[in-house]
Amino acid sequence: MFERITKENHAFVMWSAEHVLALLFFALLGYLLIRRAARTTAPAYKNRLFKGMGWVISGTVIGWSLLEMGLGNFNVSQDLPLPLCNFLALLLPLFTLTRSLFLFELFYFWVLSGTLQAIITPDLQDSFPHYHFLKYWIVHLGLVIVVLYAAVVYKMRPTLKSVLKAFIWLQPYVLFCMGVNYALGANYLYLNA
């Protein structure tokens, strides 16, 4: 079983049945989680669910990195958690614990622009049941669910100023990734190719 989920298969095809099924599965899961939380009057339940989503998504990135290291596949020029979605996944517990409006503004624009693009045109080689496939969809679609959850359940809303904040706060991260790319000969954030 373990070999089946770790052996590279390079069989993922964009807009294949498994791509569409992953989208449908997470759309249904997100709908059910958000609907249930929006209908309940128990704030503790809403908060536990929100925090739980944050830890699961963040834990997926951490677990994936540890698994890559354990298998001897970790490559610093490709596998650091620097792609924006992985970085956001690592920050997610902070957002779900604090429900900071500032973090919501950043997540809202970065997730609903960058992550949605990654969902439509995935940079994914391995198909189900490979752990790359599972990690990719849990992180990307999970981030979208969390942002929609915050908007629907907690009624968080971005403002016009939020666009500017998201843009300004992205610049230091881009500069940092440019430095890492230069130092490692990498291509994080697709800045070099």
mmCIF file of N, CA, C and O in Angstrom, residues 7 37 41 46 56 74 106 114 121 129 132 153 170 177 185 187:
data_model
loop_
_atom_site.group_PDB
_atom_site.id
_atom_site.type_symbol
_atom_site.label_atom_id
_atom_site.label_comp_id
_atom_site.label_asym_id
_atom_site.label_seq_id
_atom_site.Cartn_x
_atom_site.Cartn_y
_atom_site.Cartn_z
ATOM 1 N N LYS A 7 5.071 5.683 -5.164
ATOM 2 C CA LYS A 7 5.710 5.432 -6.462
ATOM 3 C C LYS A 7 5.163 6.421 -7.490
ATOM 4 O O LYS A 7 3.966 6.500 -7.737
ATOM 5 N N ALA A 37 -21.829 24.730 9.422
ATOM 6 C CA ALA A 37 -21.340 25.748 10.362
ATOM 7 C C ALA A 37 -22.219 26.996 10.338
ATOM 8 O O ALA A 37 -22.466 27.599 11.376
ATOM 9 N N THR A 41 -25.754 27.355 15.807
ATOM 10 C CA THR A 41 -25.662 28.547 16.659
ATOM 11 C C THR A 41 -24.558 28.392 17.700
ATOM 12 O O THR A 41 -24.369 29.281 18.513
ATOM 13 N N LYS A 46 -18.213 26.083 15.436
ATOM 14 C CA LYS A 46 -17.691 26.822 14.286
ATOM 15 C C LYS A 46 -16.192 27.049 14.422
ATOM 16 O O LYS A 46 -15.443 26.887 13.456
ATOM 17 N N VAL A 56 -5.216 20.807 9.652
ATOM 18 C CA VAL A 56 -5.144 19.704 8.673
ATOM 19 C C VAL A 56 -4.398 20.149 7.421
ATOM 20 O O VAL A 56 -3.510 19.452 6.922
ATOM 21 N N PHE A 74 13.713 14.837 -1.124
ATOM 22 C CA PHE A 74 13.615 16.279 -0.874
ATOM 23 C C PHE A 74 14.735 17.008 -1.603
ATOM 24 O O PHE A 74 15.910 16.690 -1.455
ATOM 25 N N LEU A 106 -5.368 39.310 3.154
ATOM 26 C CA LEU A 106 -4.286 38.728 2.361
ATOM 27 C C LEU A 106 -4.713 37.383 1.779
ATOM 28 O O LEU A 106 -4.551 37.139 0.577
ATOM 29 N N GLY A 114 -4.438 33.425 -6.950
ATOM 30 C CA GLY A 114 -3.389 32.456 -7.246
ATOM 31 C C GLY A 114 -3.823 31.012 -7.111
ATOM 32 O O GLY A 114 -3.553 30.183 -7.981
ATOM 33 N N THR A 121 -5.450 25.141 -13.631
ATOM 34 C CA THR A 121 -4.314 24.630 -14.419
ATOM 35 C C THR A 121 -3.269 24.070 -13.462
ATOM 36 O O THR A 121 -2.241 24.699 -13.209
ATOM 37 N N PRO A 129 -3.487 7.294 -6.531
ATOM 38 C CA PRO A 129 -3.511 7.706 -5.128
ATOM 39 C C PRO A 129 -2.189 8.286 -4.635
ATOM 40 O O PRO A 129 -1.933 8.295 -3.441
ATOM 41 N N HIS A 132 1.526 13.034 -3.748
ATOM 42 C CA HIS A 132 1.613 14.369 -4.365
ATOM 43 C C HIS A 132 0.219 14.842 -4.782
ATOM 44 O O HIS A 132 -0.129 16.009 -4.609
ATOM 45 N N VAL A 153 -19.323 32.116 7.164
ATOM 46 C CA VAL A 153 -19.640 31.814 8.559
ATOM 47 C C VAL A 153 -19.319 32.996 9.474
ATOM 48 O O VAL A 153 -20.110 33.353 10.342
ATOM 49 N N LEU A 170 2.598 41.285 -0.764
ATOM 50 C CA LEU A 170 3.132 40.221 -1.617
ATOM 51 C C LEU A 170 4.541 40.557 -2.107
ATOM 52 O O LEU A 170 5.356 39.666 -2.338
ATOM 53 N N CYS A 177 11.664 35.338 -2.482
ATOM 54 C CA CYS A 177 11.721 34.175 -3.375
ATOM 55 C C CYS A 177 12.697 34.396 -4.526
ATOM 56 O O CYS A 177 13.366 33.453 -4.968
ATOM 57 N N GLY A 185 19.339 28.427 -7.675
ATOM 58 C CA GLY A 185 19.063 28.057 -9.065
ATOM 59 C C GLY A 185 17.675 27.458 -9.198
ATOM 60 O O GLY A 185 17.439 26.555 -9.993
ATOM 61 N N ASN A 187 13.161 27.935 -9.100
ATOM 62 C CA ASN A 187 12.137 28.675 -9.837
ATOM 63 C C ASN A 187 10.873 28.821 -8.993
ATOM 64 O O ASN A 187 9.763 28.626 -9.475
#
